[in-house]
PDB file of C-alpha atoms in Angstrom:
ATOM      1  CA  ASP A 137      47.805 -11.078 -23.545  1.00 56.00           C
ATOM      2  CA  THR A 138      45.187  -9.321 -22.580  1.00 77.00           C
ATOM      3  CA  GLY A 139      43.006 -11.014 -25.370  1.00 92.00           C
ATOM      4  CA  VAL A 140      40.471 -13.666 -24.653  1.00 96.00           C
ATOM      5  CA  SER A 141      42.124 -17.441 -24.020  1.00 96.00           C
ATOM      6  CA  GLN A 142      40.674 -21.064 -24.805  1.00 98.00           C
ATOM      7  CA  ASP A 143      41.826 -24.419 -23.975  1.00 97.00           C
ATOM      8  CA  PRO A 144      43.099 -26.349 -25.162  1.00 97.00           C
ATOM      9  CA  ARG A 145      42.830 -24.822 -28.750  1.00 96.00           C
ATOM     10  CA  HIS A 146      42.761 -28.931 -29.857  1.00 97.00           C
ATOM     11  CA  LYS A 147      40.908 -31.838 -28.513  1.00 98.00           C
ATOM     12  CA  ILE A 148      40.681 -35.342 -30.114  1.00 98.00           C
ATOM     13  CA  THR A 149      38.330 -37.516 -28.418  1.00 98.00           C
ATOM     14  CA  LYS A 150      36.144 -40.841 -28.706  1.00 97.00           C
ATOM     15  CA  ARG A 151      32.600 -40.719 -29.395  1.00 97.00           C
ATOM     16  CA  GLY A 152      30.914 -41.178 -26.063  1.00 97.00           C
ATOM     17  CA  GLN A 153      33.536 -39.723 -23.726  1.00 98.00           C
ATOM     18  CA  ASN A 154      33.002 -36.493 -21.852  1.00 98.00           C
ATOM     19  CA  VAL A 155      35.265 -33.026 -22.863  1.00 98.00           C
ATOM     20  CA  THR A 156      35.063 -29.601 -21.321  1.00 98.00           C
ATOM     21  CA  PHE A 157      36.564 -26.137 -22.796  1.00 98.00           C
ATOM     22  CA  ARG A 158      37.616 -23.492 -20.921  1.00 98.00           C
ATOM     23  CA  CYS A 159      37.820 -19.376 -21.885  1.00 98.00           C
ATOM     24  CA  ASP A 160      39.134 -16.651 -19.902  1.00 97.00           C
ATOM     25  CA  PRO A 161      37.922 -13.259 -21.082  1.00 95.00           C
ATOM     26  CA  ILE A 162      38.820  -9.937 -21.408  1.00 93.00           C
ATOM     27  CA  SER A 163      39.316  -8.690 -17.292  1.00 89.00           C
ATOM     28  CA  GLU A 164      36.992  -5.284 -17.891  1.00 84.00           C
ATOM     29  CA  HIS A 165      34.393  -7.475 -20.273  1.00 88.00           C
ATOM     30  CA  ASN A 166      31.399  -8.336 -18.351  1.00 87.00           C
ATOM     31  CA  ARG A 167      29.925 -10.545 -21.020  1.00 90.00           C
ATOM     32  CA  LEU A 168      30.769 -13.781 -22.495  1.00 94.00           C
ATOM     33  CA  TYR A 169      29.433 -15.929 -25.087  1.00 95.00           C
ATOM     34  CA  TRP A 170      30.119 -19.477 -26.777  1.00 97.00           C
ATOM     35  CA  TYR A 171      29.270 -20.151 -30.246  1.00 97.00           C
ATOM     36  CA  ARG A 172      30.137 -23.237 -32.539  1.00 97.00           C
ATOM     37  CA  GLN A 173      31.767 -22.936 -35.729  1.00 96.00           C
ATOM     38  CA  THR A 174      31.586 -26.021 -38.229  1.00 94.00           C
ATOM     39  CA  LEU A 175      33.579 -26.482 -41.774  1.00 89.00           C
ATOM     40  CA  GLY A 176      32.527 -23.855 -44.456  1.00 85.00           C
ATOM     41  CA  GLN A 177      30.158 -22.178 -42.240  1.00 91.00           C
ATOM     42  CA  GLY A 178      29.901 -19.207 -39.654  1.00 94.00           C
ATOM     43  CA  PRO A 179      30.024 -19.200 -36.282  1.00 95.00           C
ATOM     44  CA  GLU A 180      26.407 -19.988 -34.480  1.00 94.00           C
ATOM     45  CA  PHE A 181      25.571 -18.564 -31.352  1.00 93.00           C
ATOM     46  CA  LEU A 182      25.169 -21.228 -28.065  1.00 95.00           C
ATOM     47  CA  THR A 183      24.645 -19.683 -25.164  1.00 95.00           C
ATOM     48  CA  TYR A 184      25.898 -16.367 -23.700  1.00 92.00           C
ATOM     49  CA  PHE A 185      26.396 -14.834 -19.844  1.00 93.00           C
ATOM     50  CA  GLN A 186      26.465 -11.440 -18.304  1.00 90.00           C
ATOM     51  CA  ASN A 187      28.693 -11.702 -14.912  1.00 90.00           C
ATOM     52  CA  GLU A 188      27.837 -15.362 -13.672  1.00 91.00           C
ATOM     53  CA  ALA A 189      24.447 -15.304 -14.988  1.00 91.00           C
ATOM     54  CA  GLN A 190      23.448 -17.447 -17.933  1.00 91.00           C
ATOM     55  CA  LEU A 191      20.729 -15.455 -20.119  1.00 89.00           C
ATOM     56  CA  GLU A 192      20.190 -17.047 -23.057  1.00 88.00           C
ATOM     57  CA  LYS A 193      20.462 -20.426 -24.524  1.00 90.00           C
ATOM     58  CA  SER A 194      20.416 -21.707 -28.275  1.00 90.00           C
ATOM     59  CA  ARG A 195      18.127 -24.510 -29.039  1.00 87.00           C
ATOM     60  CA  LEU A 196      21.863 -25.745 -30.658  1.00 83.00           C
ATOM     61  CA  LEU A 197      22.831 -26.387 -27.302  1.00 86.00           C
ATOM     62  CA  SER A 198      21.319 -29.751 -26.304  1.00 89.00           C
ATOM     63  CA  ASP A 199      20.852 -31.223 -22.615  1.00 93.00           C
ATOM     64  CA  ARG A 200      24.390 -33.243 -23.299  1.00 96.00           C
ATOM     65  CA  PHE A 201      26.138 -29.489 -23.382  1.00 96.00           C
ATOM     66  CA  SER A 202      26.454 -27.220 -19.809  1.00 96.00           C
ATOM     67  CA  ALA A 203      27.963 -23.784 -19.146  1.00 96.00           C
ATOM     68  CA  GLU A 204      29.120 -22.164 -16.480  1.00 96.00           C
ATOM     69  CA  ARG A 205      30.459 -18.651 -15.405  1.00 95.00           C
ATOM     70  CA  PRO A 206      30.940 -19.422 -11.337  1.00 90.00           C
ATOM     71  CA  LYS A 207      32.563 -16.387 -10.384  1.00 87.00           C
ATOM     72  CA  GLY A 208      32.192 -14.045 -13.527  1.00 85.00           C
ATOM     73  CA  SER A 209      35.001 -14.147 -14.705  1.00 91.00           C
ATOM     74  CA  PHE A 210      36.485 -17.765 -16.382  1.00 96.00           C
ATOM     75  CA  SER A 211      33.895 -20.003 -18.495  1.00 97.00           C
ATOM     76  CA  THR A 212      33.527 -23.650 -18.983  1.00 98.00           C
ATOM     77  CA  LEU A 213      31.624 -25.537 -21.691  1.00 98.00           C
ATOM     78  CA  GLU A 214      31.426 -29.102 -21.158  1.00 97.00           C
ATOM     79  CA  ILE A 215      30.165 -31.391 -23.373  1.00 97.00           C
ATOM     80  CA  GLN A 216      28.742 -34.968 -22.160  1.00 97.00           C
ATOM     81  CA  ARG A 217      28.422 -38.457 -24.413  1.00 97.00           C
ATOM     82  CA  THR A 218      30.057 -36.742 -27.440  1.00 97.00           C
ATOM     83  CA  GLU A 219      28.767 -37.365 -30.954  1.00 96.00           C
ATOM     84  CA  GLN A 220      30.961 -37.262 -33.882  1.00 96.00           C
ATOM     85  CA  GLY A 221      28.377 -34.360 -35.047  1.00 95.00           C
ATOM     86  CA  ASP A 222      30.326 -32.037 -32.241  1.00 96.00           C
ATOM     87  CA  SER A 223      32.942 -32.351 -33.975  1.00 97.00           C
ATOM     88  CA  ALA A 224      33.432 -28.308 -34.796  1.00 96.00           C
ATOM     89  CA  MET A 225      35.560 -25.407 -33.644  1.00 97.00           C
ATOM     90  CA  TYR A 226      33.781 -24.317 -30.304  1.00 98.00           C
ATOM     91  CA  LEU A 227      34.686 -20.423 -30.015  1.00 97.00           C
ATOM     92  CA  CYS A 228      34.389 -17.932 -27.258  1.00 97.00           C
ATOM     93  CA  ALA A 229      33.739 -14.073 -26.842  1.00 95.00           C
ATOM     94  CA  SER A 230      33.730 -11.276 -24.722  1.00 93.00           C
ATOM     95  CA  SER A 231      32.265  -8.184 -24.938  1.00 88.00           C
ATOM     96  CA  PRO A 232      32.131  -4.613 -22.850  1.00 82.00           C
ATOM     97  CA  ARG A 233      29.088  -3.029 -20.945  1.00 70.00           C
ATOM     98  CA  SER A 234      26.853  -1.667 -22.940  1.00 67.00           C
ATOM     99  CA  GLY A 235      26.127   1.915 -23.660  1.00 60.00           C
ATOM    100  CA  GLY A 236      30.039   2.375 -24.065  1.00 58.00           C
ATOM    101  CA  PRO A 237      32.598   2.284 -26.724  1.00 57.00           C
ATOM    102  CA  ASN A 238      32.276  -1.345 -28.683  1.00 61.00           C
ATOM    103  CA  THR A 239      28.708  -2.376 -27.573  1.00 63.00           C
ATOM    104  CA  GLY A 240      28.176  -5.272 -29.280  1.00 69.00           C
ATOM    105  CA  GLU A 241      31.511  -6.094 -30.548  1.00 80.00           C
ATOM    106  CA  LEU A 242      32.626  -9.495 -29.944  1.00 88.00           C
ATOM    107  CA  PHE A 243      36.213  -9.678 -29.356  1.00 92.00           C
ATOM    108  CA  PHE A 244      36.846 -13.858 -29.459  1.00 95.00           C
ATOM    109  CA  GLY A 245      39.597 -16.141 -28.070  1.00 96.00           C
ATOM    110  CA  GLU A 246      41.643 -18.527 -31.357  1.00 95.00           C
ATOM    111  CA  GLY A 247      38.872 -21.464 -30.285  1.00 96.00           C
ATOM    112  CA  SER A 248      38.831 -25.106 -29.340  1.00 97.00           C
ATOM    113  CA  ARG A 249      38.306 -27.514 -32.098  1.00 97.00           C
ATOM    114  CA  LEU A 250      37.165 -30.419 -31.177  1.00 97.00           C
ATOM    115  CA  THR A 251      37.001 -33.896 -33.451  1.00 97.00           C
ATOM    116  CA  VAL A 252      35.390 -36.605 -32.048  1.00 97.00           C
ATOM    117  CA  LEU A 253      36.284 -40.091 -33.709  1.00 96.00           C
TER     118      LEU A 253
ATOM    119  CA  THR B  79      15.550 -15.443 -37.409  1.00 55.00           C
ATOM    120  CA  GLN B  80      17.333 -13.228 -40.098  1.00 62.00           C
ATOM    121  CA  LEU B  81      18.855 -15.186 -42.893  1.00 81.00           C
ATOM    122  CA  LEU B  82      22.102 -13.535 -44.213  1.00 90.00           C
ATOM    123  CA  GLU B  83      23.737 -14.700 -47.524  1.00 94.00           C
ATOM    124  CA  GLN B  84      27.404 -13.861 -48.532  1.00 96.00           C
ATOM    125  CA  SER B  85      28.727 -13.847 -52.052  1.00 95.00           C
ATOM    126  CA  PRO B  86      30.996 -15.424 -53.666  1.00 96.00           C
ATOM    127  CA  GLN B  87      30.985 -18.095 -51.426  1.00 95.00           C
ATOM    128  CA  PHE B  88      34.892 -18.898 -52.713  1.00 96.00           C
ATOM    129  CA  LEU B  89      36.959 -16.205 -54.674  1.00 97.00           C
ATOM    130  CA  SER B  90      40.518 -16.489 -55.901  1.00 97.00           C
ATOM    131  CA  ILE B  91      42.663 -13.583 -57.162  1.00 97.00           C
ATOM    132  CA  GLN B  92      45.994 -12.178 -58.528  1.00 97.00           C
ATOM    133  CA  GLU B  93      47.992 -10.057 -55.811  1.00 97.00           C
ATOM    134  CA  GLY B  94      47.104  -6.302 -57.013  1.00 97.00           C
ATOM    135  CA  GLU B  95      43.290  -6.913 -58.135  1.00 97.00           C
ATOM    136  CA  ASN B  96      40.356  -5.630 -56.972  1.00 97.00           C
ATOM    137  CA  LEU B  97      37.255  -6.987 -55.381  1.00 97.00           C
ATOM    138  CA  THR B  98      34.146  -6.615 -53.521  1.00 98.00           C
ATOM    139  CA  VAL B  99      31.937  -9.282 -51.945  1.00 98.00           C
ATOM    140  CA  TYR B 100      28.506  -8.508 -50.641  1.00 97.00           C
ATOM    141  CA  CYS B 101      26.194  -9.739 -47.802  1.00 96.00           C
ATOM    142  CA  ASN B 102      22.287  -9.114 -47.952  1.00 94.00           C
ATOM    143  CA  SER B 103      19.529 -10.029 -46.249  1.00 89.00           C
ATOM    144  CA  SER B 104      15.583  -9.938 -47.059  1.00 83.00           C
ATOM    145  CA  SER B 105      14.811  -7.843 -43.264  1.00 86.00           C
ATOM    146  CA  VAL B 106      16.435  -4.943 -41.938  1.00 87.00           C
ATOM    147  CA  PHE B 107      19.983  -5.028 -40.345  1.00 83.00           C
ATOM    148  CA  SER B 108      19.672  -3.890 -36.930  1.00 80.00           C
ATOM    149  CA  SER B 109      23.686  -3.266 -37.186  1.00 84.00           C
ATOM    150  CA  LEU B 110      26.382  -5.199 -38.899  1.00 89.00           C
ATOM    151  CA  GLN B 111      29.842  -6.144 -38.663  1.00 91.00           C
ATOM    152  CA  TRP B 112      32.276  -7.550 -40.872  1.00 95.00           C
ATOM    153  CA  TYR B 113      34.935  -9.991 -39.363  1.00 96.00           C
ATOM    154  CA  ARG B 114      37.711 -11.516 -40.812  1.00 97.00           C
ATOM    155  CA  GLN B 115      38.891 -14.714 -40.221  1.00 96.00           C
ATOM    156  CA  GLU B 116      42.129 -16.945 -40.261  1.00 93.00           C
ATOM    157  CA  PRO B 117      42.256 -20.629 -40.663  1.00 88.00           C
ATOM    158  CA  GLY B 118      42.776 -21.847 -37.165  1.00 86.00           C
ATOM    159  CA  GLU B 119      41.984 -18.729 -35.462  1.00 91.00           C
ATOM    160  CA  GLY B 120      38.748 -16.970 -34.262  1.00 94.00           C
ATOM    161  CA  PRO B 121      37.014 -14.254 -35.979  1.00 95.00           C
ATOM    162  CA  VAL B 122      38.549 -10.338 -35.305  1.00 94.00           C
ATOM    163  CA  LEU B 123      36.428  -7.579 -35.839  1.00 93.00           C
ATOM    164  CA  LEU B 124      36.831  -5.081 -38.838  1.00 95.00           C
ATOM    165  CA  VAL B 125      33.884  -2.665 -38.367  1.00 92.00           C
ATOM    166  CA  THR B 126      30.647  -1.857 -37.459  1.00 89.00           C
ATOM    167  CA  VAL B 127      28.288  -0.377 -39.565  1.00 89.00           C
ATOM    168  CA  VAL B 128      24.612   1.042 -37.907  1.00 86.00           C
ATOM    169  CA  THR B 129      23.598   3.775 -40.434  1.00 87.00           C
ATOM    170  CA  GLY B 130      21.864   3.000 -43.932  1.00 90.00           C
ATOM    171  CA  GLY B 131      24.445   4.559 -46.714  1.00 92.00           C
ATOM    172  CA  GLU B 132      27.354   4.758 -44.127  1.00 93.00           C
ATOM    173  CA  VAL B 133      30.688   4.244 -45.974  1.00 96.00           C
ATOM    174  CA  LYS B 134      33.507   3.267 -43.902  1.00 95.00           C
ATOM    175  CA  LYS B 135      37.237   3.037 -44.591  1.00 96.00           C
ATOM    176  CA  LEU B 136      39.667   0.974 -43.442  1.00 94.00           C
ATOM    177  CA  LYS B 137      43.167   1.215 -45.123  1.00 95.00           C
ATOM    178  CA  ARG B 138      42.916  -0.828 -48.939  1.00 97.00           C
ATOM    179  CA  LEU B 139      39.339  -1.913 -47.428  1.00 97.00           C
ATOM    180  CA  THR B 140      35.644   0.045 -48.110  1.00 97.00           C
ATOM    181  CA  PHE B 141      32.747  -0.773 -46.412  1.00 96.00           C
ATOM    182  CA  GLN B 142      29.082   0.155 -47.597  1.00 96.00           C
ATOM    183  CA  PHE B 143      26.057  -0.235 -45.527  1.00 94.00           C
ATOM    184  CA  GLY B 144      22.711   0.052 -48.123  1.00 93.00           C
ATOM    185  CA  ASP B 145      20.566   2.963 -47.938  1.00 91.00           C
ATOM    186  CA  ALA B 146      17.869  -0.065 -46.941  1.00 90.00           C
ATOM    187  CA  ARG B 147      20.113  -1.644 -44.405  1.00 89.00           C
ATOM    188  CA  LYS B 148      19.545  -5.081 -46.004  1.00 91.00           C
ATOM    189  CA  ASP B 149      22.535  -5.090 -47.857  1.00 93.00           C
ATOM    190  CA  SER B 150      26.533  -4.361 -47.271  1.00 96.00           C
ATOM    191  CA  SER B 151      29.475  -4.888 -49.252  1.00 97.00           C
ATOM    192  CA  LEU B 152      33.140  -5.071 -48.734  1.00 97.00           C
ATOM    193  CA  HIS B 153      35.331  -3.705 -51.193  1.00 98.00           C
ATOM    194  CA  ILE B 154      39.260  -4.537 -51.066  1.00 97.00           C
ATOM    195  CA  THR B 155      41.596  -2.509 -52.990  1.00 97.00           C
ATOM    196  CA  ALA B 156      44.900  -3.900 -54.525  1.00 97.00           C
ATOM    197  CA  ALA B 157      44.976  -7.159 -52.703  1.00 97.00           C
ATOM    198  CA  GLN B 158      47.254  -8.563 -50.887  1.00 97.00           C
ATOM    199  CA  PRO B 159      48.311 -12.199 -49.584  1.00 96.00           C
ATOM    200  CA  GLY B 160      47.889 -11.185 -46.307  1.00 95.00           C
ATOM    201  CA  ASP B 161      44.461 -10.171 -47.027  1.00 96.00           C
ATOM    202  CA  THR B 162      43.376 -13.801 -47.378  1.00 96.00           C
ATOM    203  CA  GLY B 163      40.725 -15.398 -45.424  1.00 96.00           C
ATOM    204  CA  LEU B 164      37.320 -15.984 -44.536  1.00 97.00           C
ATOM    205  CA  TYR B 165      35.279 -12.868 -44.526  1.00 98.00           C
ATOM    206  CA  LEU B 166      32.045 -12.975 -42.477  1.00 97.00           C
ATOM    207  CA  CYS B 167      29.108 -10.726 -41.940  1.00 95.00           C
ATOM    208  CA  ALA B 168      26.957 -10.890 -39.060  1.00 92.00           C
ATOM    209  CA  GLU B 169      23.470  -8.833 -37.610  1.00 88.00           C
ATOM    210  CA  GLY B 170      24.033  -8.082 -34.402  1.00 78.00           C
ATOM    211  CA  LEU B 171      21.145  -6.124 -32.130  1.00 67.00           C
ATOM    212  CA  GLN B 172      21.320  -3.027 -30.421  1.00 59.00           C
ATOM    213  CA  SER B 173      18.991  -4.121 -27.626  1.00 58.00           C
ATOM    214  CA  ASP B 174      20.470  -3.818 -24.041  1.00 55.00           C
ATOM    215  CA  THR B 175      19.629  -7.364 -23.738  1.00 58.00           C
ATOM    216  CA  SER B 176      20.630  -8.901 -26.563  1.00 61.00           C
ATOM    217  CA  TYR B 177      23.715  -7.366 -28.116  1.00 67.00           C
ATOM    218  CA  GLY B 178      26.928  -9.570 -28.962  1.00 74.00           C
ATOM    219  CA  LYS B 179      23.996 -12.377 -30.071  1.00 82.00           C
ATOM    220  CA  LEU B 180      25.321 -12.287 -33.596  1.00 88.00           C
ATOM    221  CA  THR B 181      23.622 -13.867 -36.548  1.00 89.00           C
ATOM    222  CA  PHE B 182      26.392 -14.992 -39.008  1.00 93.00           C
ATOM    223  CA  GLY B 183      26.749 -15.030 -42.783  1.00 94.00           C
ATOM    224  CA  GLN B 184      28.200 -18.315 -44.267  1.00 95.00           C
ATOM    225  CA  GLY B 185      31.303 -16.315 -45.182  1.00 96.00           C
ATOM    226  CA  THR B 186      33.203 -15.797 -48.131  1.00 97.00           C
ATOM    227  CA  ILE B 187      36.380 -17.390 -48.681  1.00 97.00           C
ATOM    228  CA  LEU B 188      39.280 -15.087 -50.417  1.00 97.00           C
ATOM    229  CA  THR B 189      42.337 -16.856 -51.479  1.00 97.00           C
ATOM    230  CA  VAL B 190      45.218 -14.118 -52.977  1.00 97.00           C
ATOM    231  CA  HIS B 191      48.061 -15.786 -54.778  1.00 97.00           C
ATOM    232  CA  PRO B 192      51.302 -13.465 -54.914  1.00 95.00           C
TER     233      PRO B 192
END
């Protein structure tokens, strides 16, 4: 399968614990995005990378959140000291290079659902 | 920040019926994408519209982009249970630096009963 893959699909944790999600994008895509989706809402942009560089972070991304893409391939999203309000689906997406077909179109993974008790 | 309003929020219909869902904004869209999302899955892109007045068809789905590029609609003909899902519209920027950073509407939850 050559789509975007995310791991784990589901994570249940206690408040105050740290969690980490991994995303493997489509291999030829240079851009990688993280979105968060709560129940009954559309996804909200969190951050994105072009290769290994993190180019933009939303103000939704508090200092407890950190994202990395160390070699320009897979990415991780870590949440420290989780709170109940962090419960959501965390979606990763990738996008091909600008200028070609599908510019700006996102290919989403299946998401990682986080439940903070 | 652009706010996208989708309507209706919920739609429950019988198999074979036609339906239309809407996406509106007070500002002009750079481009508009429609996605479909099934429960527990990520959104899947259906179509991108860029030009005012544009109409695109994808089998039983017809997408229209308003002439003023401030609204869009998705019409489904003869709905099937497999069409059940969350339909999301999203504005995408066309600039080289910000493409892929999308602003989504809250979605329309469609349920098609057999």
